[in-house]
Every structure is written in structure tokens, then in C-alpha cells.
Amino acid sequence: MEVPKLQVGFYFDQTRCIGCSACAVACKDWHDIPAGPEKWMTILYNEKGKIPDLFVSYLIRPCYHCEDPVCIPVCPVEAITKREEDGIVLVDSEKCIGKDECKSKCLKACPYDAPQFGPEKGAKMKKCSYCLDRHLEGKLPICVESCRTHALDVGNLEELKGKYGDIKEADNFVYSERTKPAIIFKPKKKI
Amino acid sequence: MENQEETQEEVPIKIVRTTSAFDCGGRCPLRVHVEDGKITRIETDDYEVKEEQLRACLRCRALRQYVYHPKRLKYPLKRDGPKGSGKFKRISWDEALSEVAEKLKEVKEKHGNSSIFLATGGGYQAAFHDGMLAMMRLFTQFGGYSTHYGNVSSEGAVYATQTMYKSPFVGNSREDLLNSKLIIMWGWDPARMISGTDTIFNLIKAKEKGIKIVCIDPRYTDSAAVLAHQWIPIIPGTDVAMMAAMAYVIIKENLHDQEFLDKYTVGFDKFKSYVMGDEDDSPKTPEWAESITSVPAKIITDLALEYGKTKPAALMDCQGPARSAVGELYNRAAITLTAMTGNIGVHGGSAAGGLMGIPYGHMFFRAGIPPPKRNPVEEGLKSVRGSLDLRLRLQARCHINKMFDAILKGKDGGYPFDVKFAYFVNNNFLNQLGNANKSAEALKKLDYMVIADLWLTPTARYADIILPVASIAEKSDLTRPWPSGPYFTIANKAIEPLGECKSDIRIAEELADKLGIDDFEKYPDEDKALKFMLKMTEDTRKEVKNFRKFKDDGIHRIKFDEPYVAFKKQIEDPENNPIGTPSGKIEIFSQRIADLNNPENPAIPKYMERWEGRYDPLSKKYPLQLMSPHPKSRIHSEMFLVEWLREVDPHIAWINPIDAESRGIKDGDEILVFNDRGKLTIKAWLTERIIPGAISIFEGAWYEPDENGIDRGGCVNTLTKDAYSPGGASALKSCLVEMKLFDGGA
Ligand code: SF4
Ligand code: SF4
Ligand code: SF4
């Protein structure tokens, strides 16, 4: 696979996220995804400790548009591609042969469960597109614009690193060297 | 969107700038995409100063699914089965309103106007299309009606602020929190219940600025999880004991601001003698408070010292803990602490009082164009003006949380009326007031009931006639940021009303026709009314000069030179700006309350253990305190059916593992929660985020009794009590329950 000219990515300030899911609901509205198992954006929850010393964290779970996406080679029909110009990983749902036919190979390969399927039989894979339609119009993804606490940012990954530092770890997140998720963090630790 | 190849549709997209009209704690600008007369997407504020954008929360992000939900009511309905069965048939507006008018005439003739009852809430209401005012006007012109006094949300805080400040505007602009050096959030969870659109972000900025934030709450709330340097779990209902102990430490260490107290308050000496134990030989020491609150004495002492020494500090109480047996005392004690530390009227401080309102953006609320006249049924009563005596408010009314009891018992139960006809607008009170089973019983017994709503709510199921109301997306109106601005918003009509839905004011007009009330002045058209209303109040008259621009922008932001601070004038120049109380000062001791001679309603704030708290003997039978906080994914019971919201916030009960284990309950189990008033089922969520001995169920889930009378919907008010405090707070948080594994019913 060719190395993209540019790699977009996410920045997530885990210390700000209140776990409200406004981003997830906005994503469903923008992309017109019905309520149900198909979720392009999910908020993961983690709780540790005992009263009164508690720790709670949230984590955004879109598709991280990995630098080395492990979902791509496993697809038997090459339905998943990575855009050369910006590194956005896209699925051609028309090409996808459906979750039953290929036994959800992409979902099994992805360490982050980003590939999504509707409830129907033979559902085709869909997932976060980095809001490509908006991106092409020069707009931010809808999740970023919806966050009430400004916990999200996106852009050229290298630039994001310059702005926020190159932190690949966060609570409840494991950086996969194999697939290289394009996300950096302000991780939440105990305050 | 399928993929990048998909071409854009040719239909032009119209962007309508508007807001919701929900009874939430915010008011957020929306950009509604309309294609071919249909809403296709929702975006939020795009103000050029990103950091100051007023971004909508998840609820409004799901507005489209709310507006087009298949269960939205679109046609008038007539009951076609037993009350509560939910069986209805479609009828025409003409049939519906003719029947309602006939019934009204009949009831008036046979039983008099006082048997006509109007039940109003804050459900989906904006300023112009205000169903409450419309129906008040209509029934007034029809000869009068009975109604209730008070609201479910804030009466405890209202009573406290009326007592001590004689003003509900006790809030500072939210960005003023950044001027604080210590923020104490006491029973307040703005991450969920909003409290002003910009509140949570300002708190986050405060934290990032290094301002210490302490959260006192029986739950480790979503706000605490993000903001708190320290979480202090406390037994529900015991806040005043901890506040009294903090006062004790502050006085003992001579940290109280005697100069401030002398100059601006009355009655501190009486409070002091209570706190120091002079009057009852029981000093309110941290050790004393520990035995009540479960908060270690050392933690109370340390916080008191820190609060006493750190200037300025913002003690932020709220309204939730005040929704209890003697709830107003919580806000009164909080105000007393802010006075003792001289934090009132200064930047970075807080006047407490729980309401948090600033006087910008409120004025549209309940204006009434044209307004209703005096209700003939309430003619000749003693004036309630300035009084803190609830009995005066109840001369011709019932307390809101006693509405169904009043319907059930009427004059025999000591109420001022016998209800034969009830009109419900803007509310789902069966679901949202105490003791839902009793409410259902009352509605079954009620002779005739009409409801105007967007949904077939648990309340609507008991109606004889249901009138479908247009959503805010289908109307233009002035909307209110609550409880804070400073900005004004306008709702612009995005789409035509669905089906045969109508606005409440048009319903009132048509009903007036059917009733033959010829002098019922018609409402003006929307633009004319909104323009008029903007001119009606001083603030908008001054601020909003260009109606067209306001309409196009959907919002008018007000710029202050500095953040608004409540009572700044009164503190800086008390000679010319006395506090509105009879003494002209902040009343820690209230003569008006003393005159009432009610031991339940002390003249100074005191800790009192009352019914259905942790130490009520009833706790032997029902050992768990039930908390019913605001949900994050709906506004009370509004938006309950919206699936996008339900899936991100499943209805679960917060339970501490200690309480679960002793009852053999595991995470995810379906449990039965019960007391003498009712039973409900819900999924258990085991979490350290709640203090043992308490259980938390978010309010607003819809009541759904099965054939055995078990509420399978998990409506928290199946368990709560229909009672109120001496100050008029709906005491829904004083509630004891037990739980066990659900065995399937029977
Ligand atoms: S909108 Fe922001 S705060 Fe809310 S869940 Fe998403 S990232 Fe977190
Ligand atoms: S997150 Fe998963 S689906 Fe997305 S690019 Fe990486 S491997 Fe593929
Ligand atoms: S980038 Fe767009 S598609 Fe991806 S999660 Fe965010 S809103 Fe959804």
C-alpha cells in the first residue's frame, strides 16, 4: 500500500470528556444512521477504585483511520481503502459482501471494533468516514463540532502532534503498533 | 451517506436558525437543515468565537428523531377503551372541540366553574405559544377555573431565596466562576442537567486554570468525574448538618466575616447560637455532623477552614436536594454560609440559593399576548404578596404535588374544590409528580379529562380527548435561556405542522368559538406577536433593535463589560440598593417565617431529620434512600421515546455493590424496587459511584404498569410521595424503598 501524502487523525482530551454522547448522537443524525447496532462513534466507559477514591474515564471510539489499517488486507473483496490524499480509511459498502458471507473479517481484525454492521441479515460494513463529505467541504467532522466541552480535535496528525504532543496512551486505550491508530491524547490520570 | 462517490442531491438545503423549547437547563442555538419541507439534519451554534459557542447537548442533536417520531400524535383522539388502556380512535378537530365545549358547559352548569381544573407544566413551552396562559385566559373568560400552586422543580430554592433575598436572581454569569479560587458544587451536576448552556465548559476551564473544585453529593456525578479534585460522598438529606458544622468551624476559628454580617444581614446571632449549641446544648461540631452525614469530621473541618480562608469562593448549591421534606433549609443554610464568608455580590463568589438565574433572557417567559385577566374563582382572596405563608397560596388551590390527591378527594379531603373536568397542557404529571399509582387511580375516577400534547404519554392514556400539539420546529416563538444568558433566542418555524397538529393558542381560540365566547381576542400572527413582545420588556427593547437580524441570527448575544454578579449593587452601595426583604438585608433570621409559628419551618436554617430520611424508623422496613436525579438523555419525561437518546443512556438503577451483594443482586440483574406506594422493575447497575444505603433512578422514564400493578417502565414516581415541604418544595427526594431480585412478577 502506498504511504499517504498526508495522514489525518483525532485528538481527544480525555480529561474534558463528560461522556455525554452528544458526538455519537450528532454522528447518527448527520449520517442518518438508525438507532441500533450500527454506531460509527461510541463512548467507552471505565470506572476504577472504591468510594470515595474513584476514577472514571471515557474514550471516543470512532474509526481511528489507522496509519497501517489491519482491516484492509483481510477484506476478501478489497472493499476497504485508504485515501492517498489524507489517509482516510473508507469502505465501499456496495462492494462489501456482507457480514455473514465473509464472517465479519474486518471487524475481527480491527482491535477497536470500528467496523459496524446493521441488524439485518447480510448487513454490509459501514463505519466512520471522518465525515468525508464535510471534510471535502473544508468542515470539521460533526462529532468535533458537537462537543460541548471541546474535547475533540482533528487535522493533520503531524500538526496535531505539534500542537498537543505525541501521546499515544490514554486510560482504557491500548495503542496497537500493528495498525497504528491515528489518534493522540491528553490522557486522564487521577487529578 | 454511502460513500464518497455519491453525488449531492439537487434539492436546495435551507438552514433555519432556531432553538428548542424544552424545559431543560439550557437554550442552545440550532441550525436545522430543511430539504423539501423536511428536517434532514441538525447542527448547532457556529458563532465565530469558538470558545463561546453555545453548543447543543445530545438532546437537541436528536431533535429530528423527536419531531418525526412515528409515535408523534398527529390527529385528535377520542378514548375508545377503559381509561389507561391507551385505546383511542381518530376524530376530527371539529368533533373533538365540540365535545370538549359541550362537556365544559355541562360541568359549569351542574357543578360551577371551580370544578374545572387546569393542570399546567413547563413541558414544551415558549413565550408566545404558551398553552398555560392561553387556557387560563380562555377559562377565565368562561367564568373561572381551579388550578394548582407551585412547580415541581424549584419551589424549595424559590422559597429560600424569597426568604433571604426576596429575589430569584441569585446567579452570576457562568464565566465568573473563573474568578473564583475555590468552587464547591453541592448537589449539582451540570454535566447532566445543564444549568445554562455554557456552564460545564466554564467549569472545565476553571479546573484547567487550577481552581480547586469540590463536589459534595451522594453520587460521583458525571460532573464530579470530570471536575472534582475532591468528592465528598454524603448521606442524602443530611446536607444541612454538614453546612451547620462548617459554620461551627468557621465561627470557632473566627473566620466569619463579621463586618459583612453586620452590614448586610440580620439574625446571624440567632443562627450562631443554634450552631454553637447555646439554644439546645448541642454544638453542631464536625463530630456531630459526621454521625449524621457519614462525612468524616476531619474532612468537614478541612473544607470549612478552606472555605473560610479562600477568597473568593463559590458555593454552588442547586435545586435537587431541596426537593425534600424540609428542602428549603438546604438552600437557606447554603446562603447563610456564603453570607458568613462574605462571598455575596463579589466576583468569584456565589450568593447560593440554587436558582442560578441572571436577569437576562428570562423576560419572555409567560408574557401572554394578550394576557389572562384575574380568575373569577379566585376573586376576593387574601393577597399572597410578600408572604411566606403557604396557606395563603392554597386558599383556592392545591399544591402541585397534591394535584391528584385533590382530584381524588376533593372538598372531602380538605381541598377547595371538587374536580369534574380537567384540562392538562404542557405536562405529563402522572409520570412527574409523586405517587404515580395514586395519580392513575385519580385519573381513572375523574369524570372527564382533556390533554394537549405531542405524545400519548402515561398521563394522556387516561384522557377522554387528546389534542395533538405542534412541536417547536413547527412554530416561531421567543425562547428563554434558563437559568442563564446573557442572550436572547428565537425559534424560527422550520417546517409545517405535522398531520393536524396545532399550537395551543390556536386550540384555545377554536375552543373559545365553540364555547361561544365572542369577546375572546384572537392571537396576532407570529411575527407581529414576537415583535411586540420584544418591545414589551425593557431589556429586549434596548438590546434587540433589528427584528429581522435577530430572526436571521436566531440569537442575540449581550456583551457585558464584566461578568454579571448577583447583588453587586446591593453590596457595593447598600444605602441606595437595599435587599428587597422587609429588613432591607439578607435575612438569616426571618421574622416572616417566625410569625408563621410552624416548628417544621424554623426562622433560621437548621438541620432537621424528617420523614423518609435515613433515620426515619420506616428505614427498618425500607432501608434504601431513593434518589431521582435528572436524566441526561431526555428532559424529564420529554423525548423519552427517542431511540437515538435511549441507546446511549439505558435506564438503569445505580446501586452500591455493598447493597447489591447483601441482596444477591448482580450487575445487569432485573430488580424490583418497592415500598408501600408501588413497585417498579429496572436493571441494576453496580457502581462505586453511589453511597451505600442509597439507590438512584433517573426520573422521567414512562410509567407502564403491568397486570399486577408493577411498573415495568421504571418510572421513579411510582415510589415517591405526593407531599410537599413547609416552603412548598415537592418532596420527591424524601423516599425510602427496598429492592430485591425480580422474580418475574405475580
Ligand atoms: S461530545 Fe465531547 S464530552 Fe460528550 S461524549 Fe463526545 S467527546 Fe465526550
Ligand atoms: S480503527 Fe479499525 S477499521 Fe478503522 S482503520 Fe483502524 S483497523 Fe481499520
Ligand atoms: S468523524 Fe464523522 S463519521 Fe466519524 S465519528 Fe465523527 S461524526 Fe461520526
PDB file of N, CA, C and O in Angstrom, chain B residues 569-627:
ATOM      1  N   LYS B 569     -24.688  45.448  43.211  1.00  0.00           N
ATOM      2  CA  LYS B 569     -25.158  46.796  43.574  1.00  0.00           C
ATOM      3  C   LYS B 569     -25.499  46.867  45.059  1.00  0.00           C
ATOM      4  O   LYS B 569     -25.145  47.820  45.748  1.00  0.00           O
ATOM      5  N   GLN B 570     -26.220  45.868  45.512  1.00  0.00           N
ATOM      6  CA  GLN B 570     -26.690  45.870  46.907  1.00  0.00           C
ATOM      7  C   GLN B 570     -25.521  45.820  47.889  1.00  0.00           C
ATOM      8  O   GLN B 570     -25.626  46.328  49.003  1.00  0.00           O
ATOM      9  N   ILE B 571     -24.435  45.208  47.475  1.00  0.00           N
ATOM     10  CA  ILE B 571     -23.289  45.100  48.369  1.00  0.00           C
ATOM     11  C   ILE B 571     -22.406  46.349  48.251  1.00  0.00           C
ATOM     12  O   ILE B 571     -21.911  46.881  49.246  1.00  0.00           O
ATOM     13  N   GLU B 572     -22.260  46.833  47.026  1.00  0.00           N
ATOM     14  CA  GLU B 572     -21.384  47.997  46.848  1.00  0.00           C
ATOM     15  C   GLU B 572     -22.024  49.273  47.363  1.00  0.00           C
ATOM     16  O   GLU B 572     -21.341  50.168  47.856  1.00  0.00           O
ATOM     17  N   ASP B 573     -23.322  49.382  47.222  1.00  0.00           N
ATOM     18  CA  ASP B 573     -23.994  50.609  47.630  1.00  0.00           C
ATOM     19  C   ASP B 573     -25.319  50.282  48.311  1.00  0.00           C
ATOM     20  O   ASP B 573     -26.404  50.506  47.761  1.00  0.00           O
ATOM     21  N   PRO B 574     -25.231  49.727  49.518  1.00  0.00           N
ATOM     22  CA  PRO B 574     -26.452  49.240  50.182  1.00  0.00           C
ATOM     23  C   PRO B 574     -27.428  50.365  50.536  1.00  0.00           C
ATOM     24  O   PRO B 574     -28.630  50.133  50.601  1.00  0.00           O
ATOM     25  N   GLU B 575     -26.908  51.573  50.743  1.00  0.00           N
ATOM     26  CA  GLU B 575     -27.814  52.683  51.089  1.00  0.00           C
ATOM     27  C   GLU B 575     -28.870  52.853  50.012  1.00  0.00           C
ATOM     28  O   GLU B 575     -30.059  52.955  50.296  1.00  0.00           O
ATOM     29  N   ASN B 576     -28.409  52.880  48.788  1.00  0.00           N
ATOM     30  CA  ASN B 576     -29.321  53.133  47.681  1.00  0.00           C
ATOM     31  C   ASN B 576     -29.948  51.880  47.095  1.00  0.00           C
ATOM     32  O   ASN B 576     -30.862  51.969  46.287  1.00  0.00           O
ATOM     33  N   ASN B 577     -29.404  50.726  47.468  1.00  0.00           N
ATOM     34  CA  ASN B 577     -29.922  49.474  46.906  1.00  0.00           C
ATOM     35  C   ASN B 577     -30.140  48.434  48.002  1.00  0.00           C
ATOM     36  O   ASN B 577     -29.405  47.456  48.080  1.00  0.00           O
ATOM     37  N   PRO B 578     -31.123  48.643  48.836  1.00  0.00           N
ATOM     38  CA  PRO B 578     -31.339  47.648  49.887  1.00  0.00           C
ATOM     39  C   PRO B 578     -31.817  46.325  49.287  1.00  0.00           C
ATOM     40  O   PRO B 578     -32.406  46.308  48.202  1.00  0.00           O
ATOM     41  N   ILE B 579     -31.534  45.235  49.972  1.00  0.00           N
ATOM     42  CA  ILE B 579     -32.105  43.936  49.616  1.00  0.00           C
ATOM     43  C   ILE B 579     -33.631  44.076  49.752  1.00  0.00           C
ATOM     44  O   ILE B 579     -34.118  44.844  50.576  1.00  0.00           O
ATOM     45  N   GLY B 580     -34.372  43.323  48.950  1.00  0.00           N
ATOM     46  CA  GLY B 580     -35.828  43.510  48.908  1.00  0.00           C
ATOM     47  C   GLY B 580     -36.622  42.996  50.099  1.00  0.00           C
ATOM     48  O   GLY B 580     -37.836  43.173  50.173  1.00  0.00           O
ATOM     49  N   THR B 581     -35.959  42.385  51.063  1.00  0.00           N
ATOM     50  CA  THR B 581     -36.669  41.829  52.219  1.00  0.00           C
ATOM     51  C   THR B 581     -37.212  42.949  53.108  1.00  0.00           C
ATOM     52  O   THR B 581     -36.759  44.099  52.997  1.00  0.00           O
ATOM     53  N   PRO B 582     -38.146  42.626  54.024  1.00  0.00           N
ATOM     54  CA  PRO B 582     -38.686  43.677  54.908  1.00  0.00           C
ATOM     55  C   PRO B 582     -37.589  44.420  55.673  1.00  0.00           C
ATOM     56  O   PRO B 582     -37.691  45.634  55.880  1.00  0.00           O
ATOM     57  N   SER B 583     -36.530  43.731  56.072  1.00  0.00           N
ATOM     58  CA  SER B 583     -35.463  44.398  56.825  1.00  0.00           C
ATOM     59  C   SER B 583     -34.495  45.145  55.910  1.00  0.00           C
ATOM     60  O   SER B 583     -33.634  45.870  56.387  1.00  0.00           O
ATOM     61  N   GLY B 584     -34.609  44.914  54.616  1.00  0.00           N
ATOM     62  CA  GLY B 584     -33.658  45.519  53.676  1.00  0.00           C
ATOM     63  C   GLY B 584     -32.315  44.817  53.684  1.00  0.00           C
ATOM     64  O   GLY B 584     -31.364  45.272  53.061  1.00  0.00           O
ATOM     65  N   LYS B 585     -32.233  43.700  54.403  1.00  0.00           N
ATOM     66  CA  LYS B 585     -30.972  42.957  54.491  1.00  0.00           C
ATOM     67  C   LYS B 585     -31.200  41.485  54.167  1.00  0.00           C
ATOM     68  O   LYS B 585     -32.344  41.038  54.051  1.00  0.00           O
ATOM     69  N   ILE B 586     -30.104  40.773  54.056  1.00  0.00           N
ATOM     70  CA  ILE B 586     -30.198  39.335  53.821  1.00  0.00           C
ATOM     71  C   ILE B 586     -30.672  38.697  55.130  1.00  0.00           C
ATOM     72  O   ILE B 586     -30.018  38.855  56.166  1.00  0.00           O
ATOM     73  N   GLU B 587     -31.797  38.004  55.067  1.00  0.00           N
ATOM     74  CA  GLU B 587     -32.417  37.559  56.315  1.00  0.00           C
ATOM     75  C   GLU B 587     -32.036  36.125  56.680  1.00  0.00           C
ATOM     76  O   GLU B 587     -32.687  35.167  56.271  1.00  0.00           O
ATOM     77  N   ILE B 588     -30.984  36.019  57.487  1.00  0.00           N
ATOM     78  CA  ILE B 588     -30.617  34.701  58.012  1.00  0.00           C
ATOM     79  C   ILE B 588     -31.713  34.266  58.988  1.00  0.00           C
ATOM     80  O   ILE B 588     -32.142  33.126  58.990  1.00  0.00           O
ATOM     81  N   PHE B 589     -32.164  35.221  59.786  1.00  0.00           N
ATOM     82  CA  PHE B 589     -33.365  35.022  60.597  1.00  0.00           C
ATOM     83  C   PHE B 589     -34.508  35.718  59.866  1.00  0.00           C
ATOM     84  O   PHE B 589     -34.385  36.875  59.465  1.00  0.00           O
ATOM     85  N   SER B 590     -35.626  35.020  59.720  1.00  0.00           N
ATOM     86  CA  SER B 590     -36.758  35.623  59.019  1.00  0.00           C
ATOM     87  C   SER B 590     -37.930  35.818  59.966  1.00  0.00           C
ATOM     88  O   SER B 590     -38.508  34.850  60.472  1.00  0.00           O
ATOM     89  N   GLN B 591     -38.272  37.067  60.188  1.00  0.00           N
ATOM     90  CA  GLN B 591     -39.428  37.355  61.041  1.00  0.00           C
ATOM     91  C   GLN B 591     -40.706  36.840  60.384  1.00  0.00           C
ATOM     92  O   GLN B 591     -41.610  36.342  61.050  1.00  0.00           O
ATOM     93  N   ARG B 592     -40.756  36.957  59.057  1.00  0.00           N
ATOM     94  CA  ARG B 592     -41.958  36.486  58.358  1.00  0.00           C
ATOM     95  C   ARG B 592     -42.191  34.997  58.610  1.00  0.00           C
ATOM     96  O   ARG B 592     -43.321  34.539  58.744  1.00  0.00           O
ATOM     97  N   ILE B 593     -41.097  34.248  58.667  1.00  0.00           N
ATOM     98  CA  ILE B 593     -41.263  32.811  58.949  1.00  0.00           C
ATOM     99  C   ILE B 593     -41.555  32.595  60.433  1.00  0.00           C
ATOM    100  O   ILE B 593     -42.414  31.785  60.792  1.00  0.00           O
ATOM    101  N   ALA B 594     -40.861  33.352  61.284  1.00  0.00           N
ATOM    102  CA  ALA B 594     -41.115  33.211  62.727  1.00  0.00           C
ATOM    103  C   ALA B 594     -42.598  33.419  63.032  1.00  0.00           C
ATOM    104  O   ALA B 594     -43.194  32.701  63.842  1.00  0.00           O
ATOM    105  N   ASP B 595     -43.206  34.380  62.339  1.00  0.00           N
ATOM    106  CA  ASP B 595     -44.614  34.690  62.567  1.00  0.00           C
ATOM    107  C   ASP B 595     -45.547  33.526  62.216  1.00  0.00           C
ATOM    108  O   ASP B 595     -46.685  33.471  62.665  1.00  0.00           O
ATOM    109  N   LEU B 596     -45.062  32.626  61.397  1.00  0.00           N
ATOM    110  CA  LEU B 596     -45.915  31.503  60.989  1.00  0.00           C
ATOM    111  C   LEU B 596     -46.038  30.469  62.107  1.00  0.00           C
ATOM    112  O   LEU B 596     -46.948  29.636  62.104  1.00  0.00           O
ATOM    113  N   ASN B 597     -45.046  30.512  63.018  1.00  0.00           N
ATOM    114  CA  ASN B 597     -45.130  29.626  64.173  1.00  0.00           C
ATOM    115  C   ASN B 597     -45.251  28.155  63.823  1.00  0.00           C
ATOM    116  O   ASN B 597     -46.041  27.429  64.416  1.00  0.00           O
ATOM    117  N   ASN B 598     -44.476  27.743  62.856  1.00  0.00           N
ATOM    118  CA  ASN B 598     -44.527  26.346  62.428  1.00  0.00           C
ATOM    119  C   ASN B 598     -43.175  25.707  62.744  1.00  0.00           C
ATOM    120  O   ASN B 598     -42.168  26.064  62.142  1.00  0.00           O
ATOM    121  N   PRO B 599     -43.129  24.786  63.698  1.00  0.00           N
ATOM    122  CA  PRO B 599     -41.835  24.186  64.069  1.00  0.00           C
ATOM    123  C   PRO B 599     -41.126  23.491  62.903  1.00  0.00           C
ATOM    124  O   PRO B 599     -39.908  23.311  62.931  1.00  0.00           O
ATOM    125  N   GLU B 600     -41.876  23.111  61.884  1.00  0.00           N
ATOM    126  CA  GLU B 600     -41.284  22.487  60.703  1.00  0.00           C
ATOM    127  C   GLU B 600     -40.573  23.510  59.828  1.00  0.00           C
ATOM    128  O   GLU B 600     -39.869  23.154  58.888  1.00  0.00           O
ATOM    129  N   ASN B 601     -40.847  24.753  60.097  1.00  0.00           N
ATOM    130  CA  ASN B 601     -40.352  25.827  59.248  1.00  0.00           C
ATOM    131  C   ASN B 601     -39.634  26.847  60.128  1.00  0.00           C
ATOM    132  O   ASN B 601     -40.161  27.916  60.428  1.00  0.00           O
ATOM    133  N   PRO B 602     -38.401  26.510  60.551  1.00  0.00           N
ATOM    134  CA  PRO B 602     -37.720  27.351  61.537  1.00  0.00           C
ATOM    135  C   PRO B 602     -37.307  28.712  60.974  1.00  0.00           C
ATOM    136  O   PRO B 602     -37.043  28.839  59.782  1.00  0.00           O
ATOM    137  N   ALA B 603     -37.250  29.694  61.861  1.00  0.00           N
ATOM    138  CA  ALA B 603     -36.946  31.062  61.436  1.00  0.00           C
ATOM    139  C   ALA B 603     -35.485  31.241  61.042  1.00  0.00           C
ATOM    140  O   ALA B 603     -35.126  32.193  60.349  1.00  0.00           O
ATOM    141  N   ILE B 604     -34.619  30.349  61.504  1.00  0.00           N
ATOM    142  CA  ILE B 604     -33.234  30.300  60.995  1.00  0.00           C
ATOM    143  C   ILE B 604     -33.035  28.916  60.390  1.00  0.00           C
ATOM    144  O   ILE B 604     -33.728  27.970  60.782  1.00  0.00           O
ATOM    145  N   PRO B 605     -32.102  28.791  59.423  1.00  0.00           N
ATOM    146  CA  PRO B 605     -31.880  27.453  58.860  1.00  0.00           C
ATOM    147  C   PRO B 605     -31.289  26.509  59.905  1.00  0.00           C
ATOM    148  O   PRO B 605     -30.369  26.867  60.623  1.00  0.00           O
ATOM    149  N   LYS B 606     -31.859  25.329  59.994  1.00  0.00           N
ATOM    150  CA  LYS B 606     -31.430  24.326  60.970  1.00  0.00           C
ATOM    151  C   LYS B 606     -31.449  22.968  60.314  1.00  0.00           C
ATOM    152  O   LYS B 606     -32.241  22.747  59.396  1.00  0.00           O
ATOM    153  N   TYR B 607     -30.656  22.071  60.858  1.00  0.00           N
ATOM    154  CA  TYR B 607     -30.773  20.689  60.388  1.00  0.00           C
ATOM    155  C   TYR B 607     -31.970  20.038  61.065  1.00  0.00           C
ATOM    156  O   TYR B 607     -32.102  20.094  62.282  1.00  0.00           O
ATOM    157  N   MET B 608     -32.827  19.432  60.277  1.00  0.00           N
ATOM    158  CA  MET B 608     -33.951  18.701  60.842  1.00  0.00           C
ATOM    159  C   MET B 608     -34.079  17.360  60.141  1.00  0.00           C
ATOM    160  O   MET B 608     -34.082  17.300  58.911  1.00  0.00           O
ATOM    161  N   GLU B 609     -34.177  16.319  60.916  1.00  0.00           N
ATOM    162  CA  GLU B 609     -34.374  14.997  60.330  1.00  0.00           C
ATOM    163  C   GLU B 609     -35.866  14.788  60.170  1.00  0.00           C
ATOM    164  O   GLU B 609     -36.602  14.843  61.145  1.00  0.00           O
ATOM    165  N   ARG B 610     -36.305  14.589  58.970  1.00  0.00           N
ATOM    166  CA  ARG B 610     -37.739  14.464  58.741  1.00  0.00           C
ATOM    167  C   ARG B 610     -38.092  13.118  58.140  1.00  0.00           C
ATOM    168  O   ARG B 610     -37.246  12.251  57.984  1.00  0.00           O
ATOM    169  N   TRP B 611     -39.330  12.985  57.759  1.00  0.00           N
ATOM    170  CA  TRP B 611     -39.860  11.713  57.273  1.00  0.00           C
ATOM    171  C   TRP B 611     -39.127  11.172  56.039  1.00  0.00           C
ATOM    172  O   TRP B 611     -38.675  11.923  55.197  1.00  0.00           O
ATOM    173  N   GLU B 612     -39.050   9.854  55.998  1.00  0.00           N
ATOM    174  CA  GLU B 612     -38.433   9.131  54.881  1.00  0.00           C
ATOM    175  C   GLU B 612     -37.020   9.613  54.562  1.00  0.00           C
ATOM    176  O   GLU B 612     -36.625   9.722  53.406  1.00  0.00           O
ATOM    177  N   GLY B 613     -36.279   9.898  55.637  1.00  0.00           N
ATOM    178  CA  GLY B 613     -34.850  10.107  55.519  1.00  0.00           C
ATOM    179  C   GLY B 613     -34.141   8.888  56.091  1.00  0.00           C
ATOM    180  O   GLY B 613     -34.783   7.906  56.479  1.00  0.00           O
ATOM    181  N   ARG B 614     -32.823   8.972  56.174  1.00  0.00           N
ATOM    182  CA  ARG B 614     -32.038   7.819  56.619  1.00  0.00           C
ATOM    183  C   ARG B 614     -32.424   7.343  58.024  1.00  0.00           C
ATOM    184  O   ARG B 614     -32.331   6.169  58.328  1.00  0.00           O
ATOM    185  N   TYR B 615     -32.872   8.291  58.868  1.00  0.00           N
ATOM    186  CA  TYR B 615     -33.090   7.920  60.267  1.00  0.00           C
ATOM    187  C   TYR B 615     -34.559   7.776  60.633  1.00  0.00           C
ATOM    188  O   TYR B 615     -34.912   7.638  61.789  1.00  0.00           O
ATOM    189  N   ASP B 616     -35.409   7.792  59.640  1.00  0.00           N
ATOM    190  CA  ASP B 616     -36.826   7.523  59.873  1.00  0.00           C
ATOM    191  C   ASP B 616     -36.966   6.046  60.287  1.00  0.00           C
ATOM    192  O   ASP B 616     -36.374   5.176  59.665  1.00  0.00           O
ATOM    193  N   PRO B 617     -37.760   5.760  61.335  1.00  0.00           N
ATOM    194  CA  PRO B 617     -37.955   4.355  61.728  1.00  0.00           C
ATOM    195  C   PRO B 617     -38.420   3.475  60.559  1.00  0.00           C
ATOM    196  O   PRO B 617     -38.159   2.271  60.541  1.00  0.00           O
ATOM    197  N   LEU B 618     -39.078   4.103  59.593  1.00  0.00           N
ATOM    198  CA  LEU B 618     -39.522   3.350  58.416  1.00  0.00           C
ATOM    199  C   LEU B 618     -38.343   2.710  57.667  1.00  0.00           C
ATOM    200  O   LEU B 618     -38.521   1.767  56.890  1.00  0.00           O
ATOM    201  N   SER B 619     -37.138   3.215  57.931  1.00  0.00           N
ATOM    202  CA  SER B 619     -35.978   2.682  57.218  1.00  0.00           C
ATOM    203  C   SER B 619     -35.668   1.244  57.639  1.00  0.00           C
ATOM    204  O   SER B 619     -34.895   0.550  56.980  1.00  0.00           O
ATOM    205  N   LYS B 620     -36.255   0.776  58.731  1.00  0.00           N
ATOM    206  CA  LYS B 620     -36.105  -0.647  59.096  1.00  0.00           C
ATOM    207  C   LYS B 620     -36.751  -1.510  58.004  1.00  0.00           C
ATOM    208  O   LYS B 620     -36.212  -2.527  57.603  1.00  0.00           O
ATOM    209  N   LYS B 621     -37.910  -1.044  57.550  1.00  0.00           N
ATOM    210  CA  LYS B 621     -38.634  -1.800  56.531  1.00  0.00           C
ATOM    211  C   LYS B 621     -38.093  -1.476  55.130  1.00  0.00           C
ATOM    212  O   LYS B 621     -37.943  -2.350  54.286  1.00  0.00           O
ATOM    213  N   TYR B 622     -37.833  -0.193  54.911  1.00  0.00           N
ATOM    214  CA  TYR B 622     -37.362   0.263  53.601  1.00  0.00           C
ATOM    215  C   TYR B 622     -36.032   0.987  53.775  1.00  0.00           C
ATOM    216  O   TYR B 622     -35.991   2.204  53.957  1.00  0.00           O
ATOM    217  N   PRO B 623     -34.926   0.226  53.745  1.00  0.00           N
ATOM    218  CA  PRO B 623     -33.643   0.794  54.174  1.00  0.00           C
ATOM    219  C   PRO B 623     -32.904   1.639  53.128  1.00  0.00           C
ATOM    220  O   PRO B 623     -31.852   2.184  53.452  1.00  0.00           O
ATOM    221  N   LEU B 624     -33.430   1.756  51.924  1.00  0.00           N
ATOM    222  CA  LEU B 624     -32.678   2.486  50.898  1.00  0.00           C
ATOM    223  C   LEU B 624     -33.316   3.843  50.610  1.00  0.00           C
ATOM    224  O   LEU B 624     -34.529   3.947  50.446  1.00  0.00           O
ATOM    225  N   GLN B 625     -32.472   4.860  50.523  1.00  0.00           N
ATOM    226  CA  GLN B 625     -32.966   6.191  50.140  1.00  0.00           C
ATOM    227  C   GLN B 625     -32.974   6.282  48.616  1.00  0.00           C
ATOM    228  O   GLN B 625     -31.956   6.026  47.973  1.00  0.00           O
ATOM    229  N   LEU B 626     -34.110   6.667  48.080  1.00  0.00           N
ATOM    230  CA  LEU B 626     -34.238   6.738  46.618  1.00  0.00           C
ATOM    231  C   LEU B 626     -33.895   8.129  46.114  1.00  0.00           C
ATOM    232  O   LEU B 626     -34.490   9.126  46.532  1.00  0.00           O
ATOM    233  N   MET B 627     -32.927   8.176  45.219  1.00  0.00           N
ATOM    234  CA  MET B 627     -32.586   9.449  44.578  1.00  0.00           C
ATOM    235  C   MET B 627     -33.174   9.422  43.174  1.00  0.00           C
ATOM    236  O   MET B 627     -33.188   8.392  42.527  1.00  0.00           O
TER     237      MET B 627
END
